[in-house]
Amino acid sequence: MTTPVFEAVRLDDVELTAAPIDPSWIVAGKPVARSGQWSCSPDTTTSTWVWDCTAGTFDWYFEQDETIHVIEGEVIVTSAGQPPRTLRAGDAALFHADTWARWHVPHYVRKHAILRPHIPRPIWFAMRVARKLRGGGARSGGFTG
């Protein structure tokens, strides 16, 4: 079986199931969260999700780097040393692995999330060298990032 070149989904079609927030993290309200995974990289390090949550305030621990794109609603995010930031539909954010943030969902929020484990710099460097040795150092398709 070969790996497909790409995967695509209509985010509204991703089936969401209960994804309870750790009760010890809830600060106010009774937020109800759901999530659904729609893709995973062939090496299983990166996964893509849709997640939603009803009103409430809670602390959240990010085990992995998480890039989000708010699809609907809004969330006010606070963390140590940073002013509160309201993320609304169309906004994106990156939450770094091994960090905490407080999420205040006034009514409802729905996001698309890409989760990837944090790779320590020495391992990242070794992976980069190995990729170059295999001849996979150049990117194609116009991406230079």
C-alpha atoms as an extended CHARMM CRD file, in Angstrom:
* protein
*
       145  EXT
         1         1  MET       CA              0.0000000000        0.0000000000        0.0000000000  PROA      1               0.0000000000
         2         2  THR       CA              1.3600000000        3.4190000000       -0.9000000000  PROA      2               0.0000000000
         3         3  THR       CA              0.8900000000        6.5860000000        1.1040000000  PROA      3               0.0000000000
         4         4  PRO       CA             -1.5010000000        9.0110000000       -0.6080000000  PROA      4               0.0000000000
         5         5  VAL       CA             -0.0770000000       12.3280000000       -1.7630000000  PROA      5               0.0000000000
         6         6  PHE       CA             -2.6290000000       14.2090000000        0.3420000000  PROA      6               0.0000000000
         7         7  GLU       CA             -5.7360000000       13.7890000000        2.4530000000  PROA      7               0.0000000000
         8         8  ALA       CA             -8.6800000000       16.1470000000        2.4580000000  PROA      8               0.0000000000
         9         9  VAL       CA            -11.8190000000       16.5080000000        4.5200000000  PROA      9               0.0000000000
        10        10  ARG       CA            -14.7060000000       18.8870000000        4.9960000000  PROA      10              0.0000000000
        11        11  LEU       CA            -14.1800000000       19.8870000000        8.6480000000  PROA      11              0.0000000000
        12        12  ASP       CA            -17.9410000000       19.9910000000        9.2490000000  PROA      12              0.0000000000
        13        13  ASP       CA            -18.0460000000       16.2760000000        8.3850000000  PROA      13              0.0000000000
        14        14  VAL       CA            -15.5320000000       15.1840000000       11.0610000000  PROA      14              0.0000000000
        15        15  GLU       CA            -17.3950000000       13.1260000000       13.6550000000  PROA      15              0.0000000000
        16        16  LEU       CA            -16.8370000000       14.5020000000       17.1580000000  PROA      16              0.0000000000
        17        17  THR       CA            -17.0140000000       12.3560000000       20.2770000000  PROA      17              0.0000000000
        18        18  ALA       CA            -16.8530000000       13.2400000000       23.9630000000  PROA      18              0.0000000000
        19        19  ALA       CA            -13.4330000000       14.5100000000       25.0730000000  PROA      19              0.0000000000
        20        20  PRO       CA            -13.9490000000       15.4680000000       28.7180000000  PROA      20              0.0000000000
        21        21  ILE       CA            -11.7440000000       18.1630000000       30.2100000000  PROA      21              0.0000000000
        22        22  ASP       CA             -9.8860000000       17.0310000000       33.3420000000  PROA      22              0.0000000000
        23        23  PRO       CA            -12.2270000000       18.1720000000       36.1550000000  PROA      23              0.0000000000
        24        24  SER       CA             -9.2730000000       19.5090000000       38.1770000000  PROA      24              0.0000000000
        25        25  TRP       CA             -8.5130000000       21.9270000000       35.3090000000  PROA      25              0.0000000000
        26        26  ILE       CA            -11.9900000000       23.5130000000       35.2630000000  PROA      26              0.0000000000
        27        27  VAL       CA            -12.0300000000       26.9660000000       36.8570000000  PROA      27              0.0000000000
        28        28  ALA       CA            -15.6280000000       28.0380000000       36.1200000000  PROA      28              0.0000000000
        29        29  GLY       CA            -18.7310000000       26.7130000000       34.4090000000  PROA      29              0.0000000000
        30        30  LYS       CA            -19.3660000000       23.2590000000       33.0250000000  PROA      30              0.0000000000
        31        31  PRO       CA            -17.5540000000       23.1730000000       29.6950000000  PROA      31              0.0000000000
        32        32  VAL       CA            -18.3040000000       20.1790000000       27.4900000000  PROA      32              0.0000000000
        33        33  ALA       CA            -15.6500000000       19.3110000000       24.9070000000  PROA      33              0.0000000000
        34        34  ARG       CA            -15.6810000000       16.9820000000       21.9120000000  PROA      34              0.0000000000
        35        35  SER       CA            -13.0180000000       16.0390000000       19.4010000000  PROA      35              0.0000000000
        36        36  GLY       CA            -12.4540000000       14.0150000000       16.2750000000  PROA      36              0.0000000000
        37        37  GLN       CA             -9.2190000000       13.0250000000       14.5560000000  PROA      37              0.0000000000
        38        38  TRP       CA             -9.3130000000       13.0670000000       10.7840000000  PROA      38              0.0000000000
        39        39  SER       CA             -5.7050000000       12.4290000000        9.7920000000  PROA      39              0.0000000000
        40        40  CYS       CA             -2.3340000000       11.2040000000       11.0160000000  PROA      40              0.0000000000
        41        41  SER       CA              1.0590000000       11.4400000000        9.3220000000  PROA      41              0.0000000000
        42        42  PRO       CA              2.5730000000        8.1750000000        8.0580000000  PROA      42              0.0000000000
        43        43  ASP       CA              5.2380000000        8.3550000000       10.7880000000  PROA      43              0.0000000000
        44        44  THR       CA              2.4360000000        8.8920000000       13.3560000000  PROA      44              0.0000000000
        45        45  THR       CA              4.0940000000       12.0120000000       14.8000000000  PROA      45              0.0000000000
        46        46  THR       CA              1.5870000000       14.5690000000       13.5350000000  PROA      46              0.0000000000
        47        47  SER       CA             -2.1770000000       14.3780000000       13.8270000000  PROA      47              0.0000000000
        48        48  THR       CA             -5.0240000000       16.6590000000       12.7790000000  PROA      48              0.0000000000
        49        49  TRP       CA             -8.1830000000       17.2020000000       14.7780000000  PROA      49              0.0000000000
        50        50  VAL       CA            -11.4100000000       19.1260000000       15.0740000000  PROA      50              0.0000000000
        51        51  TRP       CA            -12.3190000000       20.1130000000       18.6500000000  PROA      51              0.0000000000
        52        52  ASP       CA            -15.1880000000       22.0950000000       20.1140000000  PROA      52              0.0000000000
        53        53  CYS       CA            -16.2280000000       23.2510000000       23.5590000000  PROA      53              0.0000000000
        54        54  THR       CA            -19.1680000000       24.9490000000       25.2570000000  PROA      54              0.0000000000
        55        55  ALA       CA            -18.9240000000       27.8770000000       27.6810000000  PROA      55              0.0000000000
        56        56  GLY       CA            -16.5470000000       27.6900000000       30.6170000000  PROA      56              0.0000000000
        57        57  THR       CA            -13.0880000000       28.5470000000       31.9030000000  PROA      57              0.0000000000
        58        58  PHE       CA            -10.3520000000       25.9650000000       32.2930000000  PROA      58              0.0000000000
        59        59  ASP       CA             -6.6070000000       25.5180000000       32.3610000000  PROA      59              0.0000000000
        60        60  TRP       CA             -5.1400000000       23.4460000000       29.5320000000  PROA      60              0.0000000000
        61        61  TYR       CA             -1.8130000000       21.6460000000       29.3820000000  PROA      61              0.0000000000
        62        62  PHE       CA             -0.2900000000       21.2710000000       25.9200000000  PROA      62              0.0000000000
        63        63  GLU       CA              1.6440000000       17.9930000000       25.8100000000  PROA      63              0.0000000000
        64        64  GLN       CA              2.6420000000       18.6380000000       22.1810000000  PROA      64              0.0000000000
        65        65  ASP       CA              3.1220000000       21.6720000000       19.9550000000  PROA      65              0.0000000000
        66        66  GLU       CA             -0.3890000000       22.5570000000       18.8500000000  PROA      66              0.0000000000
        67        67  THR       CA             -1.2370000000       24.8700000000       15.9940000000  PROA      67              0.0000000000
        68        68  ILE       CA             -4.8770000000       25.8780000000       15.9690000000  PROA      68              0.0000000000
        69        69  HSD       CA             -7.1970000000       27.6680000000       13.5920000000  PROA      69              0.0000000000
        70        70  VAL       CA            -10.4590000000       28.8890000000       15.1310000000  PROA      70              0.0000000000
        71        71  ILE       CA            -13.3420000000       27.8840000000       12.8850000000  PROA      71              0.0000000000
        72        72  GLU       CA            -16.2840000000       29.2140000000       14.8830000000  PROA      72              0.0000000000
        73        73  GLY       CA            -16.8860000000       31.1770000000       18.0790000000  PROA      73              0.0000000000
        74        74  GLU       CA            -14.1410000000       32.5730000000       20.2580000000  PROA      74              0.0000000000
        75        75  VAL       CA            -11.8390000000       31.8960000000       23.1800000000  PROA      75              0.0000000000
        76        76  ILE       CA             -9.9080000000       34.2750000000       25.4110000000  PROA      76              0.0000000000
        77        77  VAL       CA             -6.5050000000       32.7850000000       26.1660000000  PROA      77              0.0000000000
        78        78  THR       CA             -4.2210000000       33.8750000000       28.9980000000  PROA      78              0.0000000000
        79        79  SER       CA             -0.8720000000       32.5740000000       30.1270000000  PROA      79              0.0000000000
        80        80  ALA       CA              1.8930000000       33.6840000000       32.4720000000  PROA      80              0.0000000000
        81        81  GLY       CA              3.7330000000       36.7330000000       31.2090000000  PROA      81              0.0000000000
        82        82  GLN       CA              1.3900000000       37.4440000000       28.2890000000  PROA      82              0.0000000000
        83        83  PRO       CA             -1.6760000000       39.6980000000       28.0470000000  PROA      83              0.0000000000
        84        84  PRO       CA             -5.0400000000       38.0010000000       27.3440000000  PROA      84              0.0000000000
        85        85  ARG       CA             -5.6540000000       37.3080000000       23.6660000000  PROA      85              0.0000000000
        86        86  THR       CA             -9.0540000000       36.8010000000       22.0800000000  PROA      86              0.0000000000
        87        87  LEU       CA             -9.0030000000       34.2960000000       19.2310000000  PROA      87              0.0000000000
        88        88  ARG       CA            -11.9930000000       34.4130000000       16.8980000000  PROA      88              0.0000000000
        89        89  ALA       CA            -13.0380000000       32.5850000000       13.7330000000  PROA      89              0.0000000000
        90        90  GLY       CA            -10.2280000000       32.9610000000       11.2170000000  PROA      90              0.0000000000
        91        91  ASP       CA             -7.4830000000       33.4320000000       13.8400000000  PROA      91              0.0000000000
        92        92  ALA       CA             -4.6010000000       31.0050000000       14.2910000000  PROA      92              0.0000000000
        93        93  ALA       CA             -2.2000000000       30.3860000000       17.1670000000  PROA      93              0.0000000000
        94        94  LEU       CA              0.6670000000       28.1110000000       18.1490000000  PROA      94              0.0000000000
        95        95  PHE       CA              0.8070000000       26.6750000000       21.6580000000  PROA      95              0.0000000000
        96        96  HSD       CA              4.1920000000       25.2470000000       22.5430000000  PROA      96              0.0000000000
        97        97  ALA       CA              4.6140000000       21.7870000000       24.0830000000  PROA      97              0.0000000000
        98        98  ASP       CA              4.8840000000       21.4810000000       27.8690000000  PROA      98              0.0000000000
        99        99  THR       CA              3.0350000000       24.7500000000       28.5520000000  PROA      99              0.0000000000
       100       100  TRP       CA             -0.1880000000       25.7740000000       30.2790000000  PROA      100             0.0000000000
       101       101  ALA       CA             -2.7910000000       28.3070000000       29.1440000000  PROA      101             0.0000000000
       102       102  ARG       CA             -6.1220000000       29.3580000000       30.6180000000  PROA      102             0.0000000000
       103       103  TRP       CA             -9.0020000000       29.1790000000       28.1610000000  PROA      103             0.0000000000
       104       104  HSD       CA            -12.1710000000       31.2010000000       28.7130000000  PROA      104             0.0000000000
       105       105  VAL       CA            -14.8900000000       30.2050000000       26.2600000000  PROA      105             0.0000000000
       106       106  PRO       CA            -17.6980000000       32.8030000000       26.5530000000  PROA      106             0.0000000000
       107       107  HSD       CA            -20.2590000000       30.7660000000       24.5470000000  PROA      107             0.0000000000
       108       108  TYR       CA            -18.7520000000       28.2060000000       22.1800000000  PROA      108             0.0000000000
       109       109  VAL       CA            -15.5320000000       27.5980000000       20.2550000000  PROA      109             0.0000000000
       110       110  ARG       CA            -14.6120000000       25.2160000000       17.4730000000  PROA      110             0.0000000000
       111       111  LYS       CA            -11.0730000000       24.7710000000       16.2110000000  PROA      111             0.0000000000
       112       112  HSD       CA             -8.9810000000       22.7870000000       13.7990000000  PROA      112             0.0000000000
       113       113  ALA       CA             -5.7680000000       21.6120000000       15.4800000000  PROA      113             0.0000000000
       114       114  ILE       CA             -2.4890000000       20.1620000000       14.2660000000  PROA      114             0.0000000000
       115       115  LEU       CA             -0.5610000000       18.3230000000       16.9900000000  PROA      115             0.0000000000
       116       116  ARG       CA              3.1160000000       17.5280000000       16.6990000000  PROA      116             0.0000000000
       117       117  PRO       CA              5.4690000000       16.4100000000       19.4430000000  PROA      117             0.0000000000
       118       118  HSD       CA              8.2480000000       18.7760000000       20.3520000000  PROA      118             0.0000000000
       119       119  ILE       CA             11.5240000000       17.4390000000       19.0000000000  PROA      119             0.0000000000
       120       120  PRO       CA             14.5980000000       18.3440000000       21.0830000000  PROA      120             0.0000000000
       121       121  ARG       CA             17.1780000000       20.3150000000       19.0730000000  PROA      121             0.0000000000
       122       122  PRO       CA             19.8780000000       17.5590000000       19.0130000000  PROA      122             0.0000000000
       123       123  ILE       CA             17.3670000000       15.0380000000       17.6320000000  PROA      123             0.0000000000
       124       124  TRP       CA             16.0120000000       17.5920000000       15.1460000000  PROA      124             0.0000000000
       125       125  PHE       CA             19.5660000000       18.2630000000       13.9370000000  PROA      125             0.0000000000
       126       126  ALA       CA             20.2750000000       14.5250000000       13.5440000000  PROA      126             0.0000000000
       127       127  MET       CA             17.0340000000       14.1080000000       11.5760000000  PROA      127             0.0000000000
       128       128  ARG       CA             17.9680000000       17.0010000000        9.3190000000  PROA      128             0.0000000000
       129       129  VAL       CA             21.4140000000       15.5370000000        8.6250000000  PROA      129             0.0000000000
       130       130  ALA       CA             19.9030000000       12.1060000000        7.8990000000  PROA      130             0.0000000000
       131       131  ARG       CA             17.3980000000       13.6800000000        5.4970000000  PROA      131             0.0000000000
       132       132  LYS       CA             20.1870000000       15.4780000000        3.6190000000  PROA      132             0.0000000000
       133       133  LEU       CA             22.2330000000       12.2680000000        3.4170000000  PROA      133             0.0000000000
       134       134  ARG       CA             19.2160000000       10.4890000000        1.9100000000  PROA      134             0.0000000000
       135       135  GLY       CA             18.9430000000       13.2700000000       -0.6660000000  PROA      135             0.0000000000
       136       136  GLY       CA             15.6610000000       14.5690000000        0.7300000000  PROA      136             0.0000000000
       137       137  GLY       CA             16.9590000000       17.9620000000        1.7610000000  PROA      137             0.0000000000
       138       138  ALA       CA             15.3710000000       19.9480000000       -1.0560000000  PROA      138             0.0000000000
       139       139  ARG       CA             11.7210000000       20.7860000000       -0.9460000000  PROA      139             0.0000000000
       140       140  SER       CA              9.4940000000       20.8660000000       -3.9590000000  PROA      140             0.0000000000
       141       141  GLY       CA              6.2030000000       22.4650000000       -4.8180000000  PROA      141             0.0000000000
       142       142  GLY       CA              7.3200000000       26.0410000000       -4.2430000000  PROA      142             0.0000000000
       143       143  PHE       CA              7.5650000000       25.8220000000       -0.4430000000  PROA      143             0.0000000000
       144       144  THR       CA             10.7560000000       27.2660000000        0.9550000000  PROA      144             0.0000000000
       145       145  GLY       CA              9.8480000000       27.4600000000        4.6660000000  PROA      145             0.0000000000
